[in-house]
PDB file of N, CA and C in Angstrom:
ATOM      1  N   UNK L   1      -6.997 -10.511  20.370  1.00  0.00           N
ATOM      2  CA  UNK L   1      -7.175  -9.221  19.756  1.00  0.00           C
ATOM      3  C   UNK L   1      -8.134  -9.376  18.580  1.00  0.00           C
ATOM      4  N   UNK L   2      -9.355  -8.602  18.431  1.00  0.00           N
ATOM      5  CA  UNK L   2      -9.818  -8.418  17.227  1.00  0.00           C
ATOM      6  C   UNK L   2      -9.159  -8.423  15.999  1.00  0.00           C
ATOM      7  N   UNK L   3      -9.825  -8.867  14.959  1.00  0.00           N
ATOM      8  CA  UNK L   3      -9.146  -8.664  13.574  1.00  0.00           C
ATOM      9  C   UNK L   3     -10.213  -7.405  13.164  1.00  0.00           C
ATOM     10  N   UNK L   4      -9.085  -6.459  12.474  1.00  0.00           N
ATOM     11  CA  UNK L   4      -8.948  -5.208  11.827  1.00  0.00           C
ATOM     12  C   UNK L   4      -9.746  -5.631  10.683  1.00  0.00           C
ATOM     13  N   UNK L   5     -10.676  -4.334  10.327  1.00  0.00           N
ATOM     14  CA  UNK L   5     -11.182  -4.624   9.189  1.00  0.00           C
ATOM     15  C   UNK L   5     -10.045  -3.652   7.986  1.00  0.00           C
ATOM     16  N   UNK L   6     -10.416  -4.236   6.307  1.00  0.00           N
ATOM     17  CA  UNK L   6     -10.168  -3.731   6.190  1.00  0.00           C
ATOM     18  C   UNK L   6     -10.342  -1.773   5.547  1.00  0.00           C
ATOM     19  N   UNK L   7     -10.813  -1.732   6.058  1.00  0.00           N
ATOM     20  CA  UNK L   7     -11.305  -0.311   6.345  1.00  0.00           C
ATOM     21  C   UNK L   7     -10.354   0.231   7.093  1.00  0.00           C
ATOM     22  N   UNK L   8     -10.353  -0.334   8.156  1.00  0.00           N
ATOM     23  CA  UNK L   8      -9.320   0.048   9.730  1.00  0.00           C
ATOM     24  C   UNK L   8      -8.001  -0.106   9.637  1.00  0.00           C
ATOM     25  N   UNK L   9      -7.445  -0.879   8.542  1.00  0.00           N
ATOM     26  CA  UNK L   9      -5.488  -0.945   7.514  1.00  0.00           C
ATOM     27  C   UNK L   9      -6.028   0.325   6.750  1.00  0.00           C
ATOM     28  N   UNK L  10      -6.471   0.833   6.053  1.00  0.00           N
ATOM     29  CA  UNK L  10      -6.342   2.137   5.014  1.00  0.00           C
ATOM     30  C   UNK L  10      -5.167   2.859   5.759  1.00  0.00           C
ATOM     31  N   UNK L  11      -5.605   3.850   6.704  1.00  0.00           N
ATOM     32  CA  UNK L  11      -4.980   4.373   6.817  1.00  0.00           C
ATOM     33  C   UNK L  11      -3.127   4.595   7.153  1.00  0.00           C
ATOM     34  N   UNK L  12      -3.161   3.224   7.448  1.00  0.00           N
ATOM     35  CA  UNK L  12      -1.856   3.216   7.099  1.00  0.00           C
ATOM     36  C   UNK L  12      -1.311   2.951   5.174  1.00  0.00           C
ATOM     37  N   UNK L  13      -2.043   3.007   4.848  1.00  0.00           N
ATOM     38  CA  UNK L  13      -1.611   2.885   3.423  1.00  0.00           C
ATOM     39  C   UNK L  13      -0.819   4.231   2.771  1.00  0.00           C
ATOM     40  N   UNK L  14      -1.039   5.038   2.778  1.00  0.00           N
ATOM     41  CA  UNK L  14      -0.244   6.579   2.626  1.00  0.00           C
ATOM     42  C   UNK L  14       1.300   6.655   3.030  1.00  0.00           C
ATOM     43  N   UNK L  15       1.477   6.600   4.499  1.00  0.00           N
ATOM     44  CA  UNK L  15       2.981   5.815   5.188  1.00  0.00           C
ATOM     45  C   UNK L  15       3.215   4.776   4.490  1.00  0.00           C
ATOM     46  N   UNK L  16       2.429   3.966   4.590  1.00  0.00           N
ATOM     47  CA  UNK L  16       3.651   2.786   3.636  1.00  0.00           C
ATOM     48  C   UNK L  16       3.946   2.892   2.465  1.00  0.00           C
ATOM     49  N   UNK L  17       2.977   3.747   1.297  1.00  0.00           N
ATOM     50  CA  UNK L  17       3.373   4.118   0.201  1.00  0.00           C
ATOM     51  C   UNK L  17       4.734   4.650  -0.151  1.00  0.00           C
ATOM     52  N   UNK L  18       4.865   5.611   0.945  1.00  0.00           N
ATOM     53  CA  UNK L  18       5.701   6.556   0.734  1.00  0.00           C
ATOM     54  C   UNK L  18       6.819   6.051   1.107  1.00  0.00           C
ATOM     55  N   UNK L  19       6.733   5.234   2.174  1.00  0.00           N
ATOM     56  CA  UNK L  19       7.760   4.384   2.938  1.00  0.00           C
ATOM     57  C   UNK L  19       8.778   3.496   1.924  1.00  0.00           C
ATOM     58  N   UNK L  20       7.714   2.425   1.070  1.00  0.00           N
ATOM     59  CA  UNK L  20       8.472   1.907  -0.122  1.00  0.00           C
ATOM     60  C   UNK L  20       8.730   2.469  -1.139  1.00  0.00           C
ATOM     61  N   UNK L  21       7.861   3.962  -1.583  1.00  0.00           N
ATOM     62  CA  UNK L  21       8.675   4.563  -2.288  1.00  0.00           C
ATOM     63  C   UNK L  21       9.966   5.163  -2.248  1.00  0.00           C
ATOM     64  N   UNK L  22       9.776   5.627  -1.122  1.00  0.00           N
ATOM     65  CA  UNK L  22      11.639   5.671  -0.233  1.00  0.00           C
ATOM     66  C   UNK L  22      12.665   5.050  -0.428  1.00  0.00           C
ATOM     67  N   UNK L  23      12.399   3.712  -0.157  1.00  0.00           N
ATOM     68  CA  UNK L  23      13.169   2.168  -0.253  1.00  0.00           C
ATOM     69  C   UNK L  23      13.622   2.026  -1.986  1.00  0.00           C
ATOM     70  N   UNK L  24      12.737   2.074  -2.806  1.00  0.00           N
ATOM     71  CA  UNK L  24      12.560   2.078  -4.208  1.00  0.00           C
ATOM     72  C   UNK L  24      13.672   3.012  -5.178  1.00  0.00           C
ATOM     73  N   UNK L  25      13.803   4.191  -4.358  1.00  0.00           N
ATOM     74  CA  UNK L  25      14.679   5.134  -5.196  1.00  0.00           C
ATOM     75  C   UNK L  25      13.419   5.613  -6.594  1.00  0.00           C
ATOM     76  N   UNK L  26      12.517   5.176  -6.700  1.00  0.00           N
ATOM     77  CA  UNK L  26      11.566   5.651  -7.626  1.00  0.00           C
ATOM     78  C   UNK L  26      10.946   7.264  -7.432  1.00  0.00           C
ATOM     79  N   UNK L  27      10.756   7.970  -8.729  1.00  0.00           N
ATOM     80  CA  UNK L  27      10.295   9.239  -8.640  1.00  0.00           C
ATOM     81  C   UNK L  27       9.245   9.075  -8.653  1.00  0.00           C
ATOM     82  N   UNK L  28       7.943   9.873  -8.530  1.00  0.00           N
ATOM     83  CA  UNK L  28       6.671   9.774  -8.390  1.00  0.00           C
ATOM     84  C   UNK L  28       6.331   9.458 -10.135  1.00  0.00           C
ATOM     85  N   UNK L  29       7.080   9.995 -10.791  1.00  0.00           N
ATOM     86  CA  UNK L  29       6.683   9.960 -12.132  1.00  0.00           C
ATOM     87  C   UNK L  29       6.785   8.199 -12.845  1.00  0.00           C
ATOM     88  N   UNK L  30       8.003   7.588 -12.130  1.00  0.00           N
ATOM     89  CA  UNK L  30       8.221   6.812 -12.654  1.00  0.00           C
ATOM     90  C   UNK L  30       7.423   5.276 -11.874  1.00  0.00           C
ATOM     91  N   UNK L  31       6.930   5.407 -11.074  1.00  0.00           N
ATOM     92  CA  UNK L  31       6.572   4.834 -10.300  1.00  0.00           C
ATOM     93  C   UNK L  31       4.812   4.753 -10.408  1.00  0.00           C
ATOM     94  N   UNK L  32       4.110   6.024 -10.892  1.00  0.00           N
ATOM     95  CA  UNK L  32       3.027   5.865 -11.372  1.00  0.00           C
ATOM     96  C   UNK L  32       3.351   4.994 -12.905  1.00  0.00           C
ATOM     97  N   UNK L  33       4.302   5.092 -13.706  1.00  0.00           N
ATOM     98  CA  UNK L  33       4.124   4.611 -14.945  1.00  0.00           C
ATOM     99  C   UNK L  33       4.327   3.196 -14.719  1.00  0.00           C
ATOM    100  N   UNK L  34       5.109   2.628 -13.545  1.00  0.00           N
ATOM    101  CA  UNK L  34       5.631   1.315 -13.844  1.00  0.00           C
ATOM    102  C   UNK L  34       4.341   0.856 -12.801  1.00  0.00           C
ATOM    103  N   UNK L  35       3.588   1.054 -12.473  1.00  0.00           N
ATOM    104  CA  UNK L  35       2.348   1.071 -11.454  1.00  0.00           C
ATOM    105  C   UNK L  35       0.921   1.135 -12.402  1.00  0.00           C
ATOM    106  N   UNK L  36       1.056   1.676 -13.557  1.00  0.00           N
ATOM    107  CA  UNK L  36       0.006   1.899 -14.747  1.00  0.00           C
ATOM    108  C   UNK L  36      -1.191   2.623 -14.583  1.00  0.00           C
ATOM    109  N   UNK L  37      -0.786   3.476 -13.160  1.00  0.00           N
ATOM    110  CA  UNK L  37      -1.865   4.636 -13.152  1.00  0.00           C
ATOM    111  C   UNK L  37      -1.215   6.513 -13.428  1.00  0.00           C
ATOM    112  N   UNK L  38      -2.416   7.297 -12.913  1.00  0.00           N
ATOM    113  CA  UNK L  38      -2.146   8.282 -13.511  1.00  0.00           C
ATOM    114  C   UNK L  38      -0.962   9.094 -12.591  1.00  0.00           C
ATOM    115  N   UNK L  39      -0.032   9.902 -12.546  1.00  0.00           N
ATOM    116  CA  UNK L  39       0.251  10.469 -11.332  1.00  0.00           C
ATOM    117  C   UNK L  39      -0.245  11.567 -10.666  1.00  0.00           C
ATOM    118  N   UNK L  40      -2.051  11.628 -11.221  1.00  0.00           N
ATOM    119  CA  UNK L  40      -2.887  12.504 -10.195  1.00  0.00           C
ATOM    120  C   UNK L  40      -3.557  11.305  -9.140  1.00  0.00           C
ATOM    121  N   UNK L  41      -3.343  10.246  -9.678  1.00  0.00           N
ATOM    122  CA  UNK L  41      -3.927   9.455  -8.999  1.00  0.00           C
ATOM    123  C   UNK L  41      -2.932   8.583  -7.844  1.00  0.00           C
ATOM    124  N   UNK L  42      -1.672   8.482  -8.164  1.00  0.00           N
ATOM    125  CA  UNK L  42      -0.554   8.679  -7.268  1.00  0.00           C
ATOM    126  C   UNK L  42      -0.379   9.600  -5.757  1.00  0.00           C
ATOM    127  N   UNK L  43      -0.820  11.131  -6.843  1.00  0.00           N
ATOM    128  CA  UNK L  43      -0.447  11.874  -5.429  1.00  0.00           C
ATOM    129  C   UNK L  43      -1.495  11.470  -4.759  1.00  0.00           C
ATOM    130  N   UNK L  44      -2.819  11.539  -5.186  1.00  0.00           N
ATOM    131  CA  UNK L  44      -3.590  11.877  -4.257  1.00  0.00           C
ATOM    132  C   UNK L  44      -3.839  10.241  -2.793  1.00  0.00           C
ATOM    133  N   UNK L  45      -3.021   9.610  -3.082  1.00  0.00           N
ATOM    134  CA  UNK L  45      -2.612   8.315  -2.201  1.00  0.00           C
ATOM    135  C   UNK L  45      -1.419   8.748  -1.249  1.00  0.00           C
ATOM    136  N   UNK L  46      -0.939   9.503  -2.316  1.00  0.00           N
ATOM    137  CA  UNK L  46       0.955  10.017  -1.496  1.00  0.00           C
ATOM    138  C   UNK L  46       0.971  11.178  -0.357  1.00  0.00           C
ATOM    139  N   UNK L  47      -0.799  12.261  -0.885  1.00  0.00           N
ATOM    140  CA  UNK L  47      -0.730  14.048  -0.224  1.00  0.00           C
ATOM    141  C   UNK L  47      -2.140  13.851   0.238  1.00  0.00           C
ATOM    142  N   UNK L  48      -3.101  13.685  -0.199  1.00  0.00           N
ATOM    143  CA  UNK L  48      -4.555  13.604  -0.085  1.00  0.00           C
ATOM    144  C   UNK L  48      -5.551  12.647   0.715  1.00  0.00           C
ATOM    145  N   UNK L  49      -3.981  11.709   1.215  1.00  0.00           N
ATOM    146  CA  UNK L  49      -5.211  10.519   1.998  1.00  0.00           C
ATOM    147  C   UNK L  49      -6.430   9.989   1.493  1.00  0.00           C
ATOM    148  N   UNK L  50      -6.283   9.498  -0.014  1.00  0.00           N
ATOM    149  CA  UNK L  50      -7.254   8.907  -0.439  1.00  0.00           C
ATOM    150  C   UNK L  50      -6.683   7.689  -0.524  1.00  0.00           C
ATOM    151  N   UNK L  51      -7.451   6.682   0.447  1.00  0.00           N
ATOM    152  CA  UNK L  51      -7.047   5.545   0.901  1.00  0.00           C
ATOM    153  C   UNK L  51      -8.152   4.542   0.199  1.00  0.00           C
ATOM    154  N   UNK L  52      -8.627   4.345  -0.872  1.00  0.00           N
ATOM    155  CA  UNK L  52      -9.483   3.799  -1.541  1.00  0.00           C
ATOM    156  C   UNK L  52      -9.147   3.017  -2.677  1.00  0.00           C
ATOM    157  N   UNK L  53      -7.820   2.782  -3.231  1.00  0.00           N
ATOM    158  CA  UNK L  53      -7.386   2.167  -3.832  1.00  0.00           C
ATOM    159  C   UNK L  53      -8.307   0.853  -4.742  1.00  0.00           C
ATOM    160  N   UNK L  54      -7.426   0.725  -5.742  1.00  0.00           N
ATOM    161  CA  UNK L  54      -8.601  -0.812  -6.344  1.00  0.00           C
ATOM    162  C   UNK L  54      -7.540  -1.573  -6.324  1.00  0.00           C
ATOM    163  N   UNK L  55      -8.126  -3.143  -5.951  1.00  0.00           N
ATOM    164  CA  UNK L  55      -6.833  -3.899  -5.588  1.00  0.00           C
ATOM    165  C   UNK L  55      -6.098  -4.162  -6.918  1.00  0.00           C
ATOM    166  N   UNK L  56      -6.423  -3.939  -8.023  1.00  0.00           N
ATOM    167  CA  UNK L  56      -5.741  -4.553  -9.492  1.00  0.00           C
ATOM    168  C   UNK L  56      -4.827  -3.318  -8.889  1.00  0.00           C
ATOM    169  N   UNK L  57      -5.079  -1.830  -8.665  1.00  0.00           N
ATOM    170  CA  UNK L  57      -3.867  -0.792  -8.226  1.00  0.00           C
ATOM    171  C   UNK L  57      -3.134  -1.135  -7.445  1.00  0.00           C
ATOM    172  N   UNK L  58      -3.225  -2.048  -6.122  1.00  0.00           N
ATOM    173  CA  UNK L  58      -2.310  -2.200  -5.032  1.00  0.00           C
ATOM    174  C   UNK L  58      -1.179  -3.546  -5.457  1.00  0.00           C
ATOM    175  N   UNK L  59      -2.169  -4.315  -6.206  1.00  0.00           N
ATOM    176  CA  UNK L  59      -1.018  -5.201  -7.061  1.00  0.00           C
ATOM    177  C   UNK L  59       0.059  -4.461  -7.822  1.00  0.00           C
ATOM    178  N   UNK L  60      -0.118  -3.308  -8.339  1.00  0.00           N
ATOM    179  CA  UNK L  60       0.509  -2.867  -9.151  1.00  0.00           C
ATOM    180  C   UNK L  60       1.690  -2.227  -8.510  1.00  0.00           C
ATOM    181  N   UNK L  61       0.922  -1.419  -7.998  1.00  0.00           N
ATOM    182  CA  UNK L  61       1.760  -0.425  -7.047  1.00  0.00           C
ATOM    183  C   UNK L  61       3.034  -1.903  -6.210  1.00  0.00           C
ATOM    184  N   UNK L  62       2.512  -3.075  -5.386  1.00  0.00           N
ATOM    185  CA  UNK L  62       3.360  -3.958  -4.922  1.00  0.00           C
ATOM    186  C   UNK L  62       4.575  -4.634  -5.717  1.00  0.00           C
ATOM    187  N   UNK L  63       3.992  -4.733  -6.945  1.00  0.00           N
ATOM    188  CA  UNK L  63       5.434  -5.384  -8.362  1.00  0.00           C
ATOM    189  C   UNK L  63       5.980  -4.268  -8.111  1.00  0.00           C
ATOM    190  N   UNK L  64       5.775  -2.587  -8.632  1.00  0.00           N
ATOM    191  CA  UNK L  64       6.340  -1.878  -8.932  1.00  0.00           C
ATOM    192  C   UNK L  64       7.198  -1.624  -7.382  1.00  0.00           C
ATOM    193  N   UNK L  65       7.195  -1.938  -6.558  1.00  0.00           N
ATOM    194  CA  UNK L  65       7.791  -1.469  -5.277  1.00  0.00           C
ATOM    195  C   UNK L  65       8.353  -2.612  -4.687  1.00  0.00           C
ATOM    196  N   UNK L  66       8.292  -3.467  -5.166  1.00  0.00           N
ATOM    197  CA  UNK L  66       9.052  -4.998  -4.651  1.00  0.00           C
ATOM    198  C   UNK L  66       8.786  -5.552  -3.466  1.00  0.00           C
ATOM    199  N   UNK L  67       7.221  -5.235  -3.088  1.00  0.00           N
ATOM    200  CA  UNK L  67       6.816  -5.397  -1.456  1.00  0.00           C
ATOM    201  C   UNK L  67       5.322  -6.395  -2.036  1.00  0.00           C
ATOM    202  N   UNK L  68       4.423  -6.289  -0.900  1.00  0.00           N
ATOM    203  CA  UNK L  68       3.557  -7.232  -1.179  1.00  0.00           C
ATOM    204  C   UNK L  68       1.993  -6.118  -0.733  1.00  0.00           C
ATOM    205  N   UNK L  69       1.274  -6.789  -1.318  1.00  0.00           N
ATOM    206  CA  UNK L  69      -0.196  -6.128  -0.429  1.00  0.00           C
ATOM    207  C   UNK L  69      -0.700  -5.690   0.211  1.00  0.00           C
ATOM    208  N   UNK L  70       0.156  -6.657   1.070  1.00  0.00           N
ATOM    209  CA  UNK L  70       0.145  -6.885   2.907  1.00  0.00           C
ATOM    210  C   UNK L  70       0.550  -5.456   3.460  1.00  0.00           C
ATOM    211  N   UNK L  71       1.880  -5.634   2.829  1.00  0.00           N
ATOM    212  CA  UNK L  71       3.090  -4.615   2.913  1.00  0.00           C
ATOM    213  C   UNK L  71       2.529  -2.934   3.106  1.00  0.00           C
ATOM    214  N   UNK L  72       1.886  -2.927   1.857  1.00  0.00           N
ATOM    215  CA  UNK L  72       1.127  -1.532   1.678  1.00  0.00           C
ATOM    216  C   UNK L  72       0.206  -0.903   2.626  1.00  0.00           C
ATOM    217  N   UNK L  73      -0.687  -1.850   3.080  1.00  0.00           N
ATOM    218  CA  UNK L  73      -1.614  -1.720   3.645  1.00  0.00           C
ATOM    219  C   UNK L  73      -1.749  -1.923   4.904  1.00  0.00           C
ATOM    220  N   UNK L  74      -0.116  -2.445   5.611  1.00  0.00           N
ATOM    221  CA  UNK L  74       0.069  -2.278   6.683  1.00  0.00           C
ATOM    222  C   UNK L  74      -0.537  -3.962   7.455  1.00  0.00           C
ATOM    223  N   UNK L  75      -1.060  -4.896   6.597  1.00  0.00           N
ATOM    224  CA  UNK L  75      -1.596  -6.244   7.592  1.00  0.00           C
ATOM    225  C   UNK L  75      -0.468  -6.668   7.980  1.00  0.00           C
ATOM    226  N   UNK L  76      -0.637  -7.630   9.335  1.00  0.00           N
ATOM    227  CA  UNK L  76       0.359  -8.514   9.627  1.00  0.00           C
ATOM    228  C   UNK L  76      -0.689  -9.310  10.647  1.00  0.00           C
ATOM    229  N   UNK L  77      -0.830 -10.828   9.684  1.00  0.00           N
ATOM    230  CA  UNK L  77      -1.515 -11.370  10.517  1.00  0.00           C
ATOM    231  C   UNK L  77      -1.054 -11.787  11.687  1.00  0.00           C
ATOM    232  N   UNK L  78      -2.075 -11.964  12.689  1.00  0.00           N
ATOM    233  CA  UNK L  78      -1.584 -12.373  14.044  1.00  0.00           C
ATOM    234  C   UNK L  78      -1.518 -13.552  14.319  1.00  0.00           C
ATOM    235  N   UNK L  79      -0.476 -14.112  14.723  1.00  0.00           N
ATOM    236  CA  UNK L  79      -0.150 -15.872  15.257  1.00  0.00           C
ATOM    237  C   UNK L  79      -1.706 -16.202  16.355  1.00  0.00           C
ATOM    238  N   UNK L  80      -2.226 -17.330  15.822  1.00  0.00           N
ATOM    239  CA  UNK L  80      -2.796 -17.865  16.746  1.00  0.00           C
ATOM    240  C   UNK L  80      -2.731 -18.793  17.916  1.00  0.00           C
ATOM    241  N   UNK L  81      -3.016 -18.441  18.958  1.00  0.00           N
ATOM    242  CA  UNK L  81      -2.715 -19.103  20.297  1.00  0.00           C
ATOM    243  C   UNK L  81      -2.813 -21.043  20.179  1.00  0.00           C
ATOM    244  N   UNK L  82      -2.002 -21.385  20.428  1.00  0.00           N
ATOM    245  CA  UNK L  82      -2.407 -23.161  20.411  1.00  0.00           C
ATOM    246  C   UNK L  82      -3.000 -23.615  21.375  1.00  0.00           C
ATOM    247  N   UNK L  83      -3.855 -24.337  20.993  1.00  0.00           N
ATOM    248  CA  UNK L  83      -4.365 -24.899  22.256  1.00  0.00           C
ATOM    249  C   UNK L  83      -3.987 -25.845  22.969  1.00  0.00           C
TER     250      UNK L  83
END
């Protein structure tokens, strides 16, 4: 299977946001603060499908949600075949 660019994970980033915000019990309010962005800049990841993130944000957003990078953005690398 091809490897996904990442361009081609964005869009799952919105679902998983919301997904670990779920998991989190966090309000949008509190979750932008412990994340250190704005919560216009929250929604528009959470309602707006702006999938453009800066990775110092996706680190943030990952502490604040107890998940990883990966997690957010939906990677899961694929096992390679042995030869």
């Amino acid at each position: 299977m091809p490897h996904r660019s990442a361009a081609e994970m964005m869009p799952e980033f919105s679902k998983n946001l919301r997904k670990y915000m779920g998991r989190s019990g966090l309000t949008q309010e509190q979750l932008a603060e412990k994340a250190y962005i704005s919560i216009a800049t929250l929604k528009g990841f959470l309602y707006k499908g702006e999938d453009d993130p800066r990775i110092s944000t996706l680190i943030n957003l990952a502490v604040a949600l107890d998940c990883t990078v990966n997690d957010l953005i939906g990677y899961r690398k694929e096992k390679r075949a042995e030869k």
